[in-house]
């Protein structure tokens, strides 16, 4: 496996403002906030009910965590097994160190078929690397077939949710997009289209049907890759993905290396936890699996592109590597108070919400304005950790990444570990942390400072000056009590065992 060093972006970060600025604009959009609130609360309630049905949910969660951790510790061995198994089954494996290499491989494979159109299964990995844009630059048009992805593509929009990319759109907006844009991409929307879900779904089905029947090349990602057999797995709710996986003559799957699981028995755990955590279903309506090629059944040519793109470097970070456990269920987004109010676009990444706040800065580095701000896009309430089906401690990683940002220097690999190197950036914050460290290790000075703060409380400002404005710009400055806790304890418990010393 190969990749770039952490701190050096595996792919260019977007020209996007920092999260606070983007979120400030988003929260002023009342329609957006209404759409998000309705959708996330609905999904959240359904998920809680589905999970409550499983008596051994905690054990399944722990099993998923252990399987992922084991696989990541031995990822080199399992990836070699994937290559051997896929090759033995008639597939061809390609290794892509970064987005540019992955795009080049896929583009060349499509061009070799002579086709200028492809149909796509919903895929976070292909969005991550900007595959559609790369194909378009070479004269190849990619058609998204997932309903929500179709809405986003027709609307010239960006995904805002991992599971429901068009969660920021309501039915009226979707109807307008279909009426305005479908004719430019293929079959137009039916006359007199209303915003009822059944009519919108039927319009999408008719529009996509001709593309399924015409396409010779399909492109997918995968939820899992089973190393022992080289089997890829896609779970979905619509069936459009299965059409892409079975009808074309050539299938190209772009998959992050962390999607590997060792055995079918391991897969069993995730096929229980993923649907309940994502769509609140007991099982996915469509679970498609394919292993290489089979004469007379499905595509005659299969290519697997294993994508690194910063994952190897994330793996080297002992704290941050747990983000690679993610199975893309989106449960953390649906419980996050920050995501609910700001929406997915404010994160400036294909991975929004809490998981995006820890995954994107690791894959891309923290050198850009948006990536340096993402670890702060959280209240650290911990709700994301509580619902994660593989027990990713997102708050822990957020704090870890904040340290990296404050440190200011690059994170580089030394041996098998990632080490933060000091730099000149964030000097004021580092000075404040050093001052706090000194005060907490000198009780006399701390006591004197507390008493001074209490006696001068009437003169305290409501907001902080200088660098402190970043803190008080979004929250109230806590009022200093009239009496320090030490003095209150000594006054009320003085002389008793356990009193303050």
Short mmCIF file of N, CA and C in Angstrom, two decimals, residues 219-350:
data_model
loop_
_atom_site.label_atom_id
_atom_site.label_comp_id
_atom_site.label_asym_id
_atom_site.label_seq_id
_atom_site.Cartn_x
_atom_site.Cartn_y
_atom_site.Cartn_z
N UNK A 219 -20.42 1.55 -12.85
CA UNK A 219 -19.41 1.91 -11.85
C UNK A 219 -20.06 1.88 -10.48
N UNK A 220 -19.37 1.27 -9.53
CA UNK A 220 -19.92 1.15 -8.18
C UNK A 220 -18.83 1.38 -7.14
N UNK A 221 -19.26 1.45 -5.92
CA UNK A 221 -18.37 1.31 -4.77
C UNK A 221 -18.69 -0.03 -4.15
N UNK A 222 -18.50 -0.14 -2.84
CA UNK A 222 -18.91 -1.35 -2.12
C UNK A 222 -18.98 -1.01 -0.64
N UNK A 223 -19.95 -1.59 0.04
CA UNK A 223 -20.01 -1.44 1.49
C UNK A 223 -18.97 -2.31 2.19
N UNK A 224 -18.72 -3.50 1.59
CA UNK A 224 -17.76 -4.43 2.18
C UNK A 224 -17.08 -5.23 1.08
N UNK A 225 -15.85 -5.68 1.37
CA UNK A 225 -15.14 -6.62 0.52
C UNK A 225 -14.71 -7.79 1.41
N UNK A 226 -15.15 -8.99 1.09
CA UNK A 226 -14.84 -10.17 1.89
C UNK A 226 -13.54 -10.78 1.38
N UNK A 227 -12.51 -10.75 2.20
CA UNK A 227 -11.17 -11.14 1.75
C UNK A 227 -11.10 -12.62 1.37
N UNK A 228 -11.78 -13.49 2.12
CA UNK A 228 -11.60 -14.93 1.90
C UNK A 228 -12.11 -15.40 0.54
N UNK A 229 -13.06 -14.66 -0.05
CA UNK A 229 -13.61 -15.07 -1.35
C UNK A 229 -13.47 -13.99 -2.42
N UNK A 230 -13.06 -12.78 -2.03
CA UNK A 230 -13.00 -11.68 -2.99
C UNK A 230 -14.37 -11.16 -3.38
N UNK A 231 -15.35 -11.37 -2.52
CA UNK A 231 -16.73 -10.95 -2.79
C UNK A 231 -16.95 -9.50 -2.38
N UNK A 232 -17.61 -8.73 -3.25
CA UNK A 232 -17.99 -7.37 -2.92
C UNK A 232 -19.47 -7.34 -2.57
N UNK A 233 -19.84 -6.41 -1.68
CA UNK A 233 -21.21 -6.34 -1.18
C UNK A 233 -21.71 -4.91 -1.26
N UNK A 234 -22.89 -4.73 -1.82
CA UNK A 234 -23.57 -3.43 -1.84
C UNK A 234 -24.95 -3.62 -1.23
N UNK A 235 -25.29 -2.80 -0.25
CA UNK A 235 -26.62 -2.83 0.35
C UNK A 235 -27.35 -1.55 -0.03
N UNK A 236 -28.63 -1.68 -0.37
CA UNK A 236 -29.41 -0.52 -0.82
C UNK A 236 -30.89 -0.79 -0.60
N UNK A 237 -31.70 0.24 -0.86
CA UNK A 237 -33.13 0.13 -0.60
C UNK A 237 -33.99 0.23 -1.85
N UNK A 238 -33.39 0.56 -3.01
CA UNK A 238 -34.20 0.85 -4.20
C UNK A 238 -34.12 -0.20 -5.29
N UNK A 239 -32.98 -0.88 -5.43
CA UNK A 239 -32.81 -1.82 -6.51
C UNK A 239 -32.10 -1.24 -7.72
N UNK A 240 -31.92 0.07 -7.75
CA UNK A 240 -31.21 0.68 -8.87
C UNK A 240 -29.75 0.21 -8.92
N UNK A 241 -29.17 0.03 -7.73
CA UNK A 241 -27.80 -0.45 -7.68
C UNK A 241 -27.67 -1.83 -8.30
N UNK A 242 -28.63 -2.69 -8.04
CA UNK A 242 -28.57 -4.04 -8.60
C UNK A 242 -28.65 -4.02 -10.12
N UNK A 243 -29.42 -3.09 -10.67
CA UNK A 243 -29.49 -2.94 -12.13
C UNK A 243 -28.12 -2.59 -12.69
N UNK A 244 -27.40 -1.69 -12.01
CA UNK A 244 -26.07 -1.29 -12.46
C UNK A 244 -25.06 -2.42 -12.32
N UNK A 245 -25.25 -3.26 -11.35
CA UNK A 245 -24.30 -4.33 -11.06
C UNK A 245 -24.48 -5.55 -11.96
N UNK A 246 -25.65 -5.70 -12.58
CA UNK A 246 -25.93 -6.93 -13.32
C UNK A 246 -26.10 -6.74 -14.82
N UNK A 247 -26.59 -5.56 -15.27
CA UNK A 247 -26.89 -5.40 -16.69
C UNK A 247 -25.69 -5.02 -17.57
N UNK A 248 -24.78 -4.15 -17.13
CA UNK A 248 -23.67 -3.75 -18.02
C UNK A 248 -22.71 -4.91 -18.31
N UNK A 249 -21.97 -4.75 -19.38
CA UNK A 249 -20.98 -5.76 -19.77
C UNK A 249 -19.70 -5.62 -18.95
N UNK A 250 -19.40 -4.40 -18.52
CA UNK A 250 -18.19 -4.13 -17.74
C UNK A 250 -18.59 -3.46 -16.43
N UNK A 251 -18.04 -3.96 -15.33
CA UNK A 251 -18.29 -3.37 -14.01
C UNK A 251 -16.96 -2.95 -13.39
N UNK A 252 -16.90 -1.69 -12.96
CA UNK A 252 -15.71 -1.14 -12.31
C UNK A 252 -16.11 -0.69 -10.90
N UNK A 253 -15.47 -1.23 -9.89
CA UNK A 253 -15.79 -0.91 -8.50
C UNK A 253 -14.62 -0.20 -7.84
N UNK A 254 -14.87 1.00 -7.32
CA UNK A 254 -13.85 1.78 -6.63
C UNK A 254 -14.13 1.68 -5.13
N UNK A 255 -13.19 1.11 -4.39
CA UNK A 255 -13.46 0.77 -2.99
C UNK A 255 -12.30 1.20 -2.10
N UNK A 256 -12.60 1.91 -1.03
CA UNK A 256 -11.57 2.26 -0.05
C UNK A 256 -11.01 1.01 0.61
N UNK A 257 -9.72 1.01 0.88
CA UNK A 257 -9.08 -0.20 1.41
C UNK A 257 -9.62 -0.59 2.78
N UNK A 258 -10.23 0.36 3.51
CA UNK A 258 -10.74 0.04 4.85
C UNK A 258 -12.05 -0.72 4.82
N UNK A 259 -12.65 -0.92 3.64
CA UNK A 259 -13.93 -1.64 3.53
C UNK A 259 -13.76 -3.16 3.62
N UNK A 260 -12.53 -3.61 3.80
CA UNK A 260 -12.25 -5.04 3.85
C UNK A 260 -12.72 -5.67 5.16
N UNK A 261 -13.32 -6.86 5.07
CA UNK A 261 -13.58 -7.71 6.24
C UNK A 261 -13.01 -9.09 5.92
N UNK A 262 -12.51 -9.80 6.92
CA UNK A 262 -11.82 -11.07 6.65
C UNK A 262 -12.71 -12.17 6.08
N UNK A 263 -13.88 -12.42 6.71
CA UNK A 263 -14.66 -13.61 6.35
C UNK A 263 -16.15 -13.29 6.22
N UNK A 264 -16.89 -14.26 5.67
CA UNK A 264 -18.35 -14.12 5.59
C UNK A 264 -18.96 -14.09 6.99
N UNK A 265 -18.37 -14.79 7.91
CA UNK A 265 -18.91 -14.77 9.27
C UNK A 265 -18.80 -13.38 9.87
N UNK A 266 -17.72 -12.64 9.54
CA UNK A 266 -17.60 -11.26 10.00
C UNK A 266 -18.67 -10.39 9.36
N UNK A 267 -18.94 -10.64 8.09
CA UNK A 267 -19.94 -9.85 7.37
C UNK A 267 -21.30 -9.96 8.03
N UNK A 268 -21.59 -11.11 8.62
CA UNK A 268 -22.88 -11.34 9.27
C UNK A 268 -23.19 -10.27 10.32
N UNK A 269 -22.17 -9.84 11.06
CA UNK A 269 -22.38 -8.83 12.11
C UNK A 269 -22.85 -7.53 11.49
N UNK A 270 -22.19 -7.08 10.43
CA UNK A 270 -22.50 -5.79 9.84
C UNK A 270 -23.81 -5.78 9.07
N UNK A 271 -24.22 -6.93 8.56
CA UNK A 271 -25.51 -7.00 7.89
C UNK A 271 -26.67 -6.94 8.88
N UNK A 272 -26.36 -7.03 10.17
CA UNK A 272 -27.37 -6.80 11.21
C UNK A 272 -27.34 -5.35 11.71
N UNK A 273 -26.14 -4.80 11.87
CA UNK A 273 -26.03 -3.46 12.47
C UNK A 273 -26.20 -2.33 11.46
N UNK A 274 -25.75 -2.52 10.22
CA UNK A 274 -25.82 -1.44 9.24
C UNK A 274 -27.25 -1.03 8.89
N UNK A 275 -28.13 -1.95 8.50
CA UNK A 275 -29.47 -1.50 8.12
C UNK A 275 -30.25 -0.86 9.27
N UNK A 276 -30.11 -1.38 10.47
CA UNK A 276 -30.83 -0.79 11.59
C UNK A 276 -30.29 0.60 11.93
N UNK A 277 -28.99 0.79 11.76
CA UNK A 277 -28.39 2.09 12.09
C UNK A 277 -28.62 3.14 11.01
N UNK A 278 -28.80 2.68 9.77
CA UNK A 278 -28.92 3.64 8.66
C UNK A 278 -30.37 3.91 8.29
N UNK A 279 -31.05 2.91 7.77
CA UNK A 279 -32.42 3.09 7.30
C UNK A 279 -33.46 2.61 8.30
N UNK A 280 -33.02 2.16 9.48
CA UNK A 280 -33.92 1.66 10.52
C UNK A 280 -34.71 0.45 10.04
N UNK A 281 -34.09 -0.36 9.17
CA UNK A 281 -34.72 -1.58 8.68
C UNK A 281 -34.04 -2.79 9.30
N UNK A 282 -34.80 -3.88 9.44
CA UNK A 282 -34.22 -5.11 10.00
C UNK A 282 -33.19 -5.71 9.06
N UNK A 283 -33.42 -5.53 7.76
CA UNK A 283 -32.42 -5.94 6.76
C UNK A 283 -32.63 -5.05 5.53
N UNK A 284 -31.60 -4.92 4.74
CA UNK A 284 -31.72 -4.09 3.54
C UNK A 284 -32.58 -4.80 2.50
N UNK A 285 -33.47 -4.08 1.82
CA UNK A 285 -34.30 -4.69 0.78
C UNK A 285 -33.47 -5.34 -0.33
N UNK A 286 -32.30 -4.74 -0.64
CA UNK A 286 -31.43 -5.30 -1.67
C UNK A 286 -30.02 -5.43 -1.11
N UNK A 287 -29.55 -6.66 -1.01
CA UNK A 287 -28.16 -6.93 -0.65
C UNK A 287 -27.54 -7.69 -1.80
N UNK A 288 -26.71 -6.99 -2.58
CA UNK A 288 -26.12 -7.57 -3.78
C UNK A 288 -24.68 -7.99 -3.50
N UNK A 289 -24.32 -9.20 -3.90
CA UNK A 289 -22.95 -9.68 -3.74
C UNK A 289 -22.47 -10.20 -5.09
N UNK A 290 -21.20 -9.98 -5.40
CA UNK A 290 -20.63 -10.51 -6.64
C UNK A 290 -19.18 -10.87 -6.42
N UNK A 291 -18.78 -11.94 -7.06
CA UNK A 291 -17.43 -12.48 -6.91
C UNK A 291 -16.85 -12.70 -8.30
N UNK A 292 -15.98 -11.81 -8.73
CA UNK A 292 -15.36 -11.96 -10.04
C UNK A 292 -16.37 -11.96 -11.16
N UNK A 293 -16.20 -12.85 -12.12
CA UNK A 293 -17.11 -12.96 -13.26
C UNK A 293 -17.58 -14.40 -13.42
N UNK A 294 -18.77 -14.54 -14.02
CA UNK A 294 -19.34 -15.86 -14.29
C UNK A 294 -19.91 -15.86 -15.70
N UNK A 295 -19.57 -16.83 -16.50
CA UNK A 295 -20.05 -16.91 -17.88
C UNK A 295 -21.58 -16.91 -17.92
N UNK A 296 -22.11 -15.99 -18.73
CA UNK A 296 -23.56 -15.95 -18.93
C UNK A 296 -24.33 -15.33 -17.79
N UNK A 297 -23.67 -14.76 -16.80
CA UNK A 297 -24.39 -14.19 -15.64
C UNK A 297 -23.67 -12.93 -15.19
N UNK A 298 -24.28 -11.77 -15.46
CA UNK A 298 -23.70 -10.50 -15.03
C UNK A 298 -22.59 -10.03 -15.95
N UNK A 299 -21.87 -9.00 -15.55
CA UNK A 299 -20.80 -8.44 -16.38
C UNK A 299 -19.75 -9.48 -16.76
N UNK A 300 -19.23 -9.35 -17.97
CA UNK A 300 -18.19 -10.27 -18.43
C UNK A 300 -16.80 -9.80 -18.06
N UNK A 301 -16.68 -8.53 -17.64
CA UNK A 301 -15.39 -7.99 -17.20
C UNK A 301 -15.60 -7.24 -15.88
N UNK A 302 -14.76 -7.55 -14.89
CA UNK A 302 -14.87 -6.90 -13.57
C UNK A 302 -13.52 -6.37 -13.15
N UNK A 303 -13.49 -5.09 -12.76
CA UNK A 303 -12.28 -4.44 -12.29
C UNK A 303 -12.52 -3.87 -10.89
N UNK A 304 -11.61 -4.16 -9.99
CA UNK A 304 -11.66 -3.62 -8.63
C UNK A 304 -10.51 -2.64 -8.45
N UNK A 305 -10.84 -1.39 -8.12
CA UNK A 305 -9.84 -0.37 -7.87
C UNK A 305 -9.78 -0.14 -6.36
N UNK A 306 -8.69 -0.56 -5.73
CA UNK A 306 -8.51 -0.39 -4.29
C UNK A 306 -7.89 0.97 -4.03
N UNK A 307 -8.60 1.80 -3.27
CA UNK A 307 -8.25 3.21 -3.10
C UNK A 307 -7.62 3.47 -1.74
N UNK A 308 -6.44 4.09 -1.75
CA UNK A 308 -5.80 4.54 -0.52
C UNK A 308 -6.24 5.98 -0.21
N UNK A 309 -5.67 6.94 -0.92
CA UNK A 309 -6.10 8.34 -0.82
C UNK A 309 -6.10 8.86 0.61
N UNK A 310 -5.00 8.64 1.33
CA UNK A 310 -4.86 9.14 2.69
C UNK A 310 -5.20 8.14 3.77
N UNK A 311 -5.73 6.99 3.42
CA UNK A 311 -6.16 6.02 4.42
C UNK A 311 -4.96 5.38 5.13
N UNK A 312 -3.89 5.10 4.41
CA UNK A 312 -2.71 4.52 5.03
C UNK A 312 -2.17 5.44 6.11
N UNK A 313 -2.16 6.73 5.84
CA UNK A 313 -1.64 7.68 6.82
C UNK A 313 -2.58 7.83 8.01
N UNK A 314 -3.88 7.76 7.76
CA UNK A 314 -4.84 7.76 8.86
C UNK A 314 -4.63 6.53 9.74
N UNK A 315 -4.33 5.42 9.12
CA UNK A 315 -4.09 4.18 9.85
C UNK A 315 -2.89 4.30 10.78
N UNK A 316 -1.92 5.13 10.43
CA UNK A 316 -0.71 5.29 11.24
C UNK A 316 -0.95 6.11 12.51
N UNK A 317 -2.10 6.79 12.59
CA UNK A 317 -2.43 7.60 13.76
C UNK A 317 -3.17 6.73 14.77
N UNK A 318 -2.58 6.48 15.93
CA UNK A 318 -3.14 5.53 16.88
C UNK A 318 -4.50 5.96 17.41
N UNK A 319 -4.76 7.25 17.49
CA UNK A 319 -6.07 7.75 17.95
C UNK A 319 -7.02 7.89 16.77
N UNK A 320 -6.56 8.53 15.71
CA UNK A 320 -7.43 8.85 14.58
C UNK A 320 -7.83 7.67 13.74
N UNK A 321 -7.09 6.55 13.81
CA UNK A 321 -7.37 5.42 12.92
C UNK A 321 -8.75 4.82 13.14
N UNK A 322 -9.35 5.04 14.31
CA UNK A 322 -10.67 4.44 14.54
C UNK A 322 -11.73 4.99 13.58
N UNK A 323 -11.45 6.13 12.95
CA UNK A 323 -12.39 6.65 11.95
C UNK A 323 -12.54 5.69 10.78
N UNK A 324 -11.53 4.86 10.54
CA UNK A 324 -11.57 3.90 9.45
C UNK A 324 -12.49 2.71 9.74
N UNK A 325 -13.01 2.63 10.96
CA UNK A 325 -14.02 1.60 11.24
C UNK A 325 -15.35 1.92 10.58
N UNK A 326 -15.55 3.17 10.22
CA UNK A 326 -16.87 3.66 9.78
C UNK A 326 -17.46 2.79 8.69
N UNK A 327 -18.74 2.43 8.85
CA UNK A 327 -19.45 1.64 7.84
C UNK A 327 -20.47 2.50 7.10
N UNK A 328 -20.37 3.83 7.24
CA UNK A 328 -21.18 4.80 6.48
C UNK A 328 -22.68 4.63 6.73
N UNK A 329 -23.05 4.45 7.99
CA UNK A 329 -24.47 4.28 8.30
C UNK A 329 -25.19 5.62 8.44
N UNK A 330 -24.45 6.67 8.80
CA UNK A 330 -24.95 8.04 8.98
C UNK A 330 -25.73 8.25 10.27
N UNK A 331 -25.73 7.30 11.19
CA UNK A 331 -26.45 7.49 12.44
C UNK A 331 -25.94 8.70 13.21
N UNK A 332 -24.64 8.97 13.14
CA UNK A 332 -24.08 10.10 13.88
C UNK A 332 -24.62 11.42 13.37
N UNK A 333 -24.89 11.52 12.05
CA UNK A 333 -25.43 12.76 11.51
C UNK A 333 -26.82 13.04 12.06
N UNK A 334 -27.62 11.98 12.19
CA UNK A 334 -29.02 12.16 12.55
C UNK A 334 -29.23 12.54 14.01
N UNK A 335 -28.21 12.38 14.85
CA UNK A 335 -28.35 12.76 16.25
C UNK A 335 -27.54 14.02 16.58
N UNK A 336 -26.78 14.53 15.63
CA UNK A 336 -25.87 15.64 15.90
C UNK A 336 -26.60 16.98 15.89
N UNK A 337 -26.59 17.73 16.99
CA UNK A 337 -27.27 19.03 17.00
C UNK A 337 -26.62 20.05 16.07
N UNK A 338 -25.33 19.90 15.82
CA UNK A 338 -24.65 20.83 14.91
C UNK A 338 -25.07 20.56 13.47
N UNK A 339 -25.03 19.30 13.06
CA UNK A 339 -25.45 18.95 11.70
C UNK A 339 -26.90 19.35 11.47
N UNK A 340 -27.76 19.10 12.43
CA UNK A 340 -29.18 19.39 12.26
C UNK A 340 -29.43 20.85 11.93
N UNK A 341 -28.60 21.73 12.46
CA UNK A 341 -28.80 23.16 12.25
C UNK A 341 -27.99 23.72 11.08
N UNK A 342 -26.83 23.14 10.83
CA UNK A 342 -25.95 23.69 9.78
C UNK A 342 -26.10 22.97 8.45
N UNK A 343 -26.51 21.70 8.46
CA UNK A 343 -26.61 20.94 7.23
C UNK A 343 -25.26 20.45 6.74
N UNK A 344 -25.28 19.62 5.71
CA UNK A 344 -24.07 18.96 5.26
C UNK A 344 -23.14 19.81 4.43
N UNK A 345 -23.66 20.78 3.69
CA UNK A 345 -22.80 21.57 2.81
C UNK A 345 -21.78 22.40 3.57
N UNK A 346 -22.07 22.76 4.80
CA UNK A 346 -21.16 23.59 5.59
C UNK A 346 -19.85 22.87 5.88
N UNK A 347 -19.84 21.54 5.78
CA UNK A 347 -18.63 20.77 6.09
C UNK A 347 -17.63 20.76 4.94
N UNK A 348 -18.04 21.19 3.75
CA UNK A 348 -17.12 21.28 2.63
C UNK A 348 -16.50 19.97 2.22
N UNK A 349 -17.24 18.87 2.38
CA UNK A 349 -16.70 17.55 2.10
C UNK A 349 -17.83 16.61 1.73
N UNK A 350 -17.50 15.56 1.01
CA UNK A 350 -18.48 14.52 0.71
C UNK A 350 -18.87 13.79 1.99
#
